[in-house]
PDB file of C-alpha atoms in Angstrom:
ATOM      1  CA  UNK A  28      -3.673   3.433 -11.271  1.00 89.00           C
ATOM      2  CA  UNK A  29      -6.108   5.297  -9.055  1.00 92.00           C
ATOM      3  CA  UNK A  30      -9.552   6.413 -10.182  1.00 92.00           C
ATOM      4  CA  UNK A  31      -9.872   9.918  -8.868  1.00 92.00           C
ATOM      5  CA  UNK A  32     -11.476  13.285  -9.517  1.00 91.00           C
ATOM      6  CA  UNK A  33      -8.149  14.907 -10.336  1.00 91.00           C
ATOM      7  CA  UNK A  34      -4.422  14.148 -10.381  1.00 90.00           C
ATOM      8  CA  UNK A  35      -3.926  16.130  -7.183  1.00 91.00           C
ATOM      9  CA  UNK A  36      -6.683  14.143  -5.487  1.00 92.00           C
ATOM     10  CA  UNK A  37      -4.947  10.909  -6.504  1.00 91.00           C
ATOM     11  CA  UNK A  38      -1.755  12.192  -4.918  1.00 91.00           C
ATOM     12  CA  UNK A  39      -3.658  13.032  -1.739  1.00 92.00           C
ATOM     13  CA  UNK A  40      -5.210   9.552  -1.728  1.00 91.00           C
ATOM     14  CA  UNK A  41      -1.875   7.824  -1.975  1.00 90.00           C
ATOM     15  CA  UNK A  42      -0.176   9.987   0.632  1.00 91.00           C
ATOM     16  CA  UNK A  43      -3.004   9.427   3.082  1.00 90.00           C
ATOM     17  CA  UNK A  44      -3.102   5.659   2.541  1.00 91.00           C
ATOM     18  CA  UNK A  45       0.661   5.225   2.844  1.00 93.00           C
ATOM     19  CA  UNK A  46       1.932   8.185   4.807  1.00 89.00           C
ATOM     20  CA  UNK A  47       5.518   7.054   5.317  1.00 91.00           C
ATOM     21  CA  UNK A  48       6.256   5.820   1.793  1.00 92.00           C
ATOM     22  CA  UNK A  49       8.896   8.393   0.936  1.00 90.00           C
ATOM     23  CA  UNK A  50       9.782   7.186  -2.566  1.00 90.00           C
ATOM     24  CA  UNK A  51       6.128   6.841  -3.468  1.00 91.00           C
ATOM     25  CA  UNK A  52       5.389  10.339  -2.234  1.00 91.00           C
ATOM     26  CA  UNK A  53       8.217  11.691  -4.332  1.00 90.00           C
ATOM     27  CA  UNK A  54       6.943   9.809  -7.388  1.00 88.00           C
ATOM     28  CA  UNK A  55       3.438  11.137  -6.810  1.00 89.00           C
ATOM     29  CA  UNK A  56       4.613  14.695  -7.396  1.00 90.00           C
ATOM     30  CA  UNK A  57       4.222  13.831 -11.073  1.00 91.00           C
ATOM     31  CA  UNK A  58       0.967  12.145 -12.045  1.00 92.00           C
ATOM     32  CA  UNK A  59       0.139  10.715 -15.439  1.00 92.00           C
ATOM     33  CA  UNK A  60      -3.608  11.074 -15.894  1.00 93.00           C
ATOM     34  CA  UNK A  61      -6.089   9.819 -18.440  1.00 93.00           C
ATOM     35  CA  UNK A  62      -9.825   9.316 -18.829  1.00 93.00           C
ATOM     36  CA  UNK A  63     -11.337   5.858 -19.123  1.00 94.00           C
ATOM     37  CA  UNK A  64     -12.655   6.847 -22.559  1.00 95.00           C
ATOM     38  CA  UNK A  65      -9.143   7.589 -23.756  1.00 95.00           C
ATOM     39  CA  UNK A  66      -7.859   4.294 -22.376  1.00 96.00           C
ATOM     40  CA  UNK A  67     -10.548   2.505 -24.352  1.00 97.00           C
ATOM     41  CA  UNK A  68      -9.856   4.569 -27.464  1.00 97.00           C
ATOM     42  CA  UNK A  69      -6.430   2.952 -27.796  1.00 97.00           C
ATOM     43  CA  UNK A  70      -7.656  -0.591 -27.217  1.00 97.00           C
ATOM     44  CA  UNK A  71      -7.147  -1.000 -23.487  1.00 97.00           C
ATOM     45  CA  UNK A  72      -9.689  -1.008 -20.686  1.00 97.00           C
ATOM     46  CA  UNK A  73      -9.807  -0.261 -16.964  1.00 96.00           C
ATOM     47  CA  UNK A  74     -10.879  -2.724 -14.293  1.00 95.00           C
ATOM     48  CA  UNK A  75     -11.426  -1.994 -10.611  1.00 96.00           C
ATOM     49  CA  UNK A  76      -8.887  -3.745  -8.406  1.00 95.00           C
ATOM     50  CA  UNK A  77      -9.647  -2.445  -4.913  1.00 95.00           C
ATOM     51  CA  UNK A  78      -7.793  -3.244  -1.750  1.00 93.00           C
ATOM     52  CA  UNK A  79      -8.680  -2.361   1.802  1.00 91.00           C
ATOM     53  CA  UNK A  80      -5.947   0.237   1.828  1.00 91.00           C
ATOM     54  CA  UNK A  81      -6.537   1.646  -1.684  1.00 93.00           C
ATOM     55  CA  UNK A  82     -10.199   1.089  -2.573  1.00 94.00           C
ATOM     56  CA  UNK A  83     -10.002   3.183  -5.754  1.00 94.00           C
ATOM     57  CA  UNK A  84      -7.133   1.182  -7.243  1.00 95.00           C
ATOM     58  CA  UNK A  85      -7.731   0.109 -10.846  1.00 95.00           C
ATOM     59  CA  UNK A  86      -5.756  -1.869 -13.385  1.00 94.00           C
ATOM     60  CA  UNK A  87      -5.328  -1.283 -17.069  1.00 95.00           C
ATOM     61  CA  UNK A  88      -6.159  -4.431 -19.001  1.00 96.00           C
ATOM     62  CA  UNK A  89      -6.135  -5.450 -22.636  1.00 97.00           C
ATOM     63  CA  UNK A  90      -8.509  -7.857 -24.411  1.00 96.00           C
ATOM     64  CA  UNK A  91      -5.468  -9.848 -25.585  1.00 97.00           C
ATOM     65  CA  UNK A  92      -4.072 -10.161 -22.071  1.00 96.00           C
ATOM     66  CA  UNK A  93      -0.328  -9.868 -21.667  1.00 95.00           C
ATOM     67  CA  UNK A  94       0.132 -10.072 -25.447  1.00 96.00           C
ATOM     68  CA  UNK A  95      -1.782  -6.805 -25.715  1.00 97.00           C
ATOM     69  CA  UNK A  96       0.927  -5.006 -23.799  1.00 96.00           C
ATOM     70  CA  UNK A  97       3.229  -4.863 -26.806  1.00 97.00           C
ATOM     71  CA  UNK A  98       5.675  -2.025 -27.266  1.00 97.00           C
ATOM     72  CA  UNK A  99       3.485  -0.641 -30.034  1.00 97.00           C
ATOM     73  CA  UNK A 100       0.304  -0.713 -27.945  1.00 97.00           C
ATOM     74  CA  UNK A 101       2.052   0.698 -24.899  1.00 96.00           C
ATOM     75  CA  UNK A 102       3.374   3.567 -26.992  1.00 96.00           C
ATOM     76  CA  UNK A 103      -0.164   4.372 -28.114  1.00 96.00           C
ATOM     77  CA  UNK A 104      -1.329   4.224 -24.514  1.00 96.00           C
ATOM     78  CA  UNK A 105       1.502   6.418 -23.324  1.00 94.00           C
ATOM     79  CA  UNK A 106       0.670   9.026 -25.951  1.00 94.00           C
ATOM     80  CA  UNK A 107      -2.790   9.634 -24.477  1.00 94.00           C
ATOM     81  CA  UNK A 108      -1.545  10.232 -20.942  1.00 93.00           C
ATOM     82  CA  UNK A 109      -1.047  13.764 -19.677  1.00 92.00           C
ATOM     83  CA  UNK A 110       1.562  14.397 -17.019  1.00 90.00           C
ATOM     84  CA  UNK A 111       0.974  16.983 -14.337  1.00 89.00           C
ATOM     85  CA  UNK A 112       3.664  18.024 -11.894  1.00 88.00           C
ATOM     86  CA  UNK A 113       3.666  19.624  -8.488  1.00 80.00           C
ATOM     87  CA  UNK A 114       1.013  17.360  -7.028  1.00 80.00           C
TER      88      UNK A 114
ATOM     89  CA  UNK B  81       1.924  10.915  32.038  1.00 66.00           C
ATOM     90  CA  UNK B  82       0.243   8.898  29.326  1.00 79.00           C
ATOM     91  CA  UNK B  83       1.504   5.400  28.666  1.00 88.00           C
ATOM     92  CA  UNK B  84       3.600   5.059  25.531  1.00 92.00           C
ATOM     93  CA  UNK B  85       4.269   2.111  23.251  1.00 94.00           C
ATOM     94  CA  UNK B  86       7.685   0.616  23.948  1.00 96.00           C
ATOM     95  CA  UNK B  87       8.167  -2.421  21.735  1.00 97.00           C
ATOM     96  CA  UNK B  88       6.503  -5.118  19.646  1.00 97.00           C
ATOM     97  CA  UNK B  89       6.182  -8.753  20.655  1.00 97.00           C
ATOM     98  CA  UNK B  90       5.303 -11.794  18.596  1.00 96.00           C
ATOM     99  CA  UNK B  91       2.715 -14.461  19.401  1.00 94.00           C
ATOM    100  CA  UNK B  92       5.077 -16.072  21.899  1.00 95.00           C
ATOM    101  CA  UNK B  93       5.582 -12.711  23.628  1.00 95.00           C
ATOM    102  CA  UNK B  94       9.159 -12.472  22.364  1.00 96.00           C
ATOM    103  CA  UNK B  95      10.368  -8.918  21.852  1.00 97.00           C
ATOM    104  CA  UNK B  96      10.876  -8.389  18.113  1.00 98.00           C
ATOM    105  CA  UNK B  97      11.279  -4.624  17.633  1.00 98.00           C
ATOM    106  CA  UNK B  98      11.736  -1.443  19.656  1.00 98.00           C
ATOM    107  CA  UNK B  99       9.600   1.631  19.103  1.00 98.00           C
ATOM    108  CA  UNK B 100       9.988   5.366  19.421  1.00 97.00           C
ATOM    109  CA  UNK B 101       6.522   6.605  18.482  1.00 97.00           C
ATOM    110  CA  UNK B 102       3.983   9.250  19.377  1.00 95.00           C
ATOM    111  CA  UNK B 103       0.234   9.412  19.079  1.00 94.00           C
ATOM    112  CA  UNK B 104      -1.011  11.236  15.975  1.00 92.00           C
ATOM    113  CA  UNK B 105      -4.789  11.132  15.852  1.00 92.00           C
ATOM    114  CA  UNK B 106      -5.846   7.509  15.799  1.00 91.00           C
ATOM    115  CA  UNK B 107      -2.383   6.269  14.800  1.00 93.00           C
ATOM    116  CA  UNK B 108       1.009   5.955  16.417  1.00 96.00           C
ATOM    117  CA  UNK B 109       3.908   7.159  14.274  1.00 95.00           C
ATOM    118  CA  UNK B 110       7.643   7.268  14.620  1.00 97.00           C
ATOM    119  CA  UNK B 111      10.623   5.014  14.217  1.00 97.00           C
ATOM    120  CA  UNK B 112      11.267   1.326  14.725  1.00 98.00           C
ATOM    121  CA  UNK B 113      14.476  -0.562  15.437  1.00 98.00           C
ATOM    122  CA  UNK B 114      14.617  -4.010  13.881  1.00 97.00           C
ATOM    123  CA  UNK B 115      17.866  -5.397  15.326  1.00 96.00           C
ATOM    124  CA  UNK B 116      15.917  -8.019  17.291  1.00 95.00           C
ATOM    125  CA  UNK B 117      13.529  -8.840  14.463  1.00 97.00           C
ATOM    126  CA  UNK B 118      13.647 -12.441  13.204  1.00 97.00           C
ATOM    127  CA  UNK B 119      14.724 -12.691   9.545  1.00 97.00           C
ATOM    128  CA  UNK B 120      11.375 -14.143   8.484  1.00 97.00           C
ATOM    129  CA  UNK B 121       9.475 -11.190   9.931  1.00 97.00           C
ATOM    130  CA  UNK B 122      12.025  -8.736   8.599  1.00 98.00           C
ATOM    131  CA  UNK B 123      11.476 -10.269   5.150  1.00 98.00           C
ATOM    132  CA  UNK B 124       7.755  -9.555   5.405  1.00 98.00           C
ATOM    133  CA  UNK B 125       8.432  -5.925   6.314  1.00 98.00           C
ATOM    134  CA  UNK B 126      10.890  -5.662   3.412  1.00 98.00           C
ATOM    135  CA  UNK B 127       8.293  -7.105   1.060  1.00 98.00           C
ATOM    136  CA  UNK B 128       5.713  -4.598   2.280  1.00 97.00           C
ATOM    137  CA  UNK B 129       8.065  -1.700   1.615  1.00 97.00           C
ATOM    138  CA  UNK B 130       9.028  -3.022  -1.822  1.00 96.00           C
ATOM    139  CA  UNK B 131       5.401  -3.438  -2.873  1.00 96.00           C
ATOM    140  CA  UNK B 132       4.414   0.004  -1.638  1.00 95.00           C
ATOM    141  CA  UNK B 133       7.365   1.877  -3.090  1.00 94.00           C
ATOM    142  CA  UNK B 134       7.106  -0.154  -6.296  1.00 93.00           C
ATOM    143  CA  UNK B 135       3.406   0.714  -6.612  1.00 92.00           C
ATOM    144  CA  UNK B 136       2.347  -2.943  -6.742  1.00 93.00           C
ATOM    145  CA  UNK B 137      -0.967  -2.114  -5.155  1.00 93.00           C
ATOM    146  CA  UNK B 138      -2.677  -5.289  -6.385  1.00 93.00           C
ATOM    147  CA  UNK B 139      -0.792  -7.224  -3.715  1.00 95.00           C
ATOM    148  CA  UNK B 140      -1.512  -4.895  -0.811  1.00 94.00           C
ATOM    149  CA  UNK B 141      -4.224  -7.031   0.756  1.00 95.00           C
ATOM    150  CA  UNK B 142      -1.979 -10.085   0.524  1.00 96.00           C
ATOM    151  CA  UNK B 143       0.984  -8.484   2.255  1.00 97.00           C
ATOM    152  CA  UNK B 144      -1.258  -6.818   4.828  1.00 96.00           C
ATOM    153  CA  UNK B 145      -2.670 -10.280   5.537  1.00 96.00           C
ATOM    154  CA  UNK B 146       0.830 -11.674   6.044  1.00 97.00           C
ATOM    155  CA  UNK B 147       1.645  -8.945   8.534  1.00 97.00           C
ATOM    156  CA  UNK B 148      -1.656  -9.424  10.366  1.00 95.00           C
ATOM    157  CA  UNK B 149      -1.077 -13.195  10.565  1.00 95.00           C
ATOM    158  CA  UNK B 150       2.054 -12.583  12.630  1.00 96.00           C
ATOM    159  CA  UNK B 151      -0.280 -11.550  15.479  1.00 95.00           C
ATOM    160  CA  UNK B 152       2.126  -8.902  16.705  1.00 97.00           C
ATOM    161  CA  UNK B 153       1.238  -6.884  19.767  1.00 96.00           C
ATOM    162  CA  UNK B 154       2.491  -3.615  21.157  1.00 97.00           C
ATOM    163  CA  UNK B 155       3.678  -3.410  24.756  1.00 96.00           C
ATOM    164  CA  UNK B 156       3.230  -0.117  26.595  1.00 95.00           C
ATOM    165  CA  UNK B 157       5.249   1.520  29.361  1.00 94.00           C
ATOM    166  CA  UNK B 158       2.774   0.269  31.956  1.00 94.00           C
ATOM    167  CA  UNK B 159       3.212  -3.321  30.786  1.00 93.00           C
ATOM    168  CA  UNK B 160      -0.127  -3.632  29.048  1.00 94.00           C
ATOM    169  CA  UNK B 161      -0.375  -5.180  25.581  1.00 94.00           C
ATOM    170  CA  UNK B 162      -2.673  -4.382  22.689  1.00 95.00           C
ATOM    171  CA  UNK B 163      -3.139  -5.990  19.301  1.00 95.00           C
ATOM    172  CA  UNK B 164      -2.087  -4.033  16.229  1.00 94.00           C
ATOM    173  CA  UNK B 165      -4.022  -2.924  13.219  1.00 92.00           C
ATOM    174  CA  UNK B 166      -2.668  -1.553   9.931  1.00 93.00           C
ATOM    175  CA  UNK B 167       0.987  -1.910  10.892  1.00 96.00           C
ATOM    176  CA  UNK B 168       3.222  -0.225   8.309  1.00 97.00           C
ATOM    177  CA  UNK B 169       6.976  -0.749   8.596  1.00 97.00           C
ATOM    178  CA  UNK B 170       9.561   0.726   6.227  1.00 97.00           C
ATOM    179  CA  UNK B 171      12.868  -0.966   7.087  1.00 97.00           C
ATOM    180  CA  UNK B 172      14.999   1.236   4.842  1.00 96.00           C
ATOM    181  CA  UNK B 173      13.981   4.423   6.656  1.00 95.00           C
ATOM    182  CA  UNK B 174      13.007   2.975  10.022  1.00 97.00           C
ATOM    183  CA  UNK B 175       9.583   4.572   9.779  1.00 97.00           C
ATOM    184  CA  UNK B 176       6.612   2.869  11.420  1.00 97.00           C
ATOM    185  CA  UNK B 177       2.955   3.610  11.994  1.00 96.00           C
ATOM    186  CA  UNK B 178       0.093   1.565  13.370  1.00 96.00           C
ATOM    187  CA  UNK B 179      -3.201   1.642  15.153  1.00 94.00           C
ATOM    188  CA  UNK B 180      -4.043  -0.390  18.188  1.00 93.00           C
ATOM    189  CA  UNK B 181      -6.983  -2.711  17.809  1.00 83.00           C
ATOM    190  CA  UNK B 182      -9.193  -0.771  20.199  1.00 68.00           C
ATOM    191  CA  UNK B 183      -8.589   2.428  18.232  1.00 50.00           C
ATOM    192  CA  UNK B 184      -8.900   0.824  14.814  1.00 46.00           C
ATOM    193  CA  UNK B 185     -11.733   1.678  12.497  1.00 46.00           C
ATOM    194  CA  UNK B 186     -13.260  -1.584  11.404  1.00 46.00           C
ATOM    195  CA  UNK B 187     -14.002  -1.722   7.682  1.00 50.00           C
ATOM    196  CA  UNK B 188     -15.196  -4.707   5.701  1.00 50.00           C
ATOM    197  CA  UNK B 189     -12.541  -6.335   3.499  1.00 52.00           C
ATOM    198  CA  UNK B 190     -12.551  -5.246  -0.104  1.00 51.00           C
ATOM    199  CA  UNK B 191     -13.736  -7.855  -2.597  1.00 48.00           C
ATOM    200  CA  UNK B 192     -10.844  -9.698  -4.147  1.00 46.00           C
ATOM    201  CA  UNK B 193     -10.611  -9.612  -7.909  1.00 42.00           C
ATOM    202  CA  UNK B 194      -9.264 -12.620  -9.718  1.00 42.00           C
ATOM    203  CA  UNK B 195      -8.334 -13.091 -13.332  1.00 40.00           C
ATOM    204  CA  UNK B 196     -11.441 -15.223 -13.744  1.00 39.00           C
ATOM    205  CA  UNK B 197     -13.585 -12.332 -12.572  1.00 39.00           C
ATOM    206  CA  UNK B 198     -12.541 -10.169 -15.498  1.00 40.00           C
ATOM    207  CA  UNK B 199     -14.853 -11.996 -17.903  1.00 39.00           C
ATOM    208  CA  UNK B 200     -15.026 -11.750 -21.667  1.00 40.00           C
ATOM    209  CA  UNK B 201     -11.777 -13.611 -22.001  1.00 38.00           C
ATOM    210  CA  UNK B 202      -9.861 -10.642 -20.706  1.00 39.00           C
ATOM    211  CA  UNK B 203      -6.850 -11.011 -18.531  1.00 38.00           C
ATOM    212  CA  UNK B 204      -5.114  -8.475 -16.416  1.00 39.00           C
ATOM    213  CA  UNK B 205      -1.940  -7.123 -17.829  1.00 37.00           C
ATOM    214  CA  UNK B 206       0.933  -6.422 -15.535  1.00 37.00           C
ATOM    215  CA  UNK B 207       1.058  -2.651 -15.711  1.00 39.00           C
ATOM    216  CA  UNK B 208       1.072  -1.244 -12.219  1.00 41.00           C
ATOM    217  CA  UNK B 209       2.909   2.016 -12.559  1.00 41.00           C
ATOM    218  CA  UNK B 210       0.892   3.874 -15.135  1.00 42.00           C
ATOM    219  CA  UNK B 211      -1.000   5.999 -12.659  1.00 51.00           C
ATOM    220  CA  UNK B 212       2.039   7.612 -11.150  1.00 53.00           C
ATOM    221  CA  UNK B 213       4.963   8.370 -13.398  1.00 43.00           C
ATOM    222  CA  UNK B 214       8.349   9.554 -12.283  1.00 40.00           C
TER     223      UNK B 214
END
């Protein structure tokens, strides 16, 4: 996931970093967004995972590691995302 | 008439791909033909495309490093060669873009994060696609 000021800004970031990635650009028309506080409210956390190409890349982590990514926990996480289209 | 990139060569100066690109700001963009590309190099380009389109951004530095380690160069219409920077090849669409080393903006490498860096006994989960949903 990208840490950004808005879903549309995240879409701009990804299109600029990888300008010829057609499938990715299509996928980025719909962005699932969430605040870090909401991620933490359902037991997950966010860690920076920058690369040269995408310096604002982050990963969602769980204190229990892979075991924390159970169907039940992922459903709770999914529920706090908001999708926006047309980005 | 300005010189144009014609093809890519490997470290032994063997021609490995043909280009049809134009200058767009600091980058060259266009199409690439991979008929002459060795399978090992083609596999690296395929891996790059799969990681990008699959949103596996945690491995971007690694695959970019693999591409850079091939030490590919671009040969221009006047016969001159230049090293490449930020080469992006998408084999499924034939799209390519790159900068030449002299035109590249030099940025320091991003710090690498490892599982051990997470601290507090936390480990990264493998959830790459949350940020962009189809």
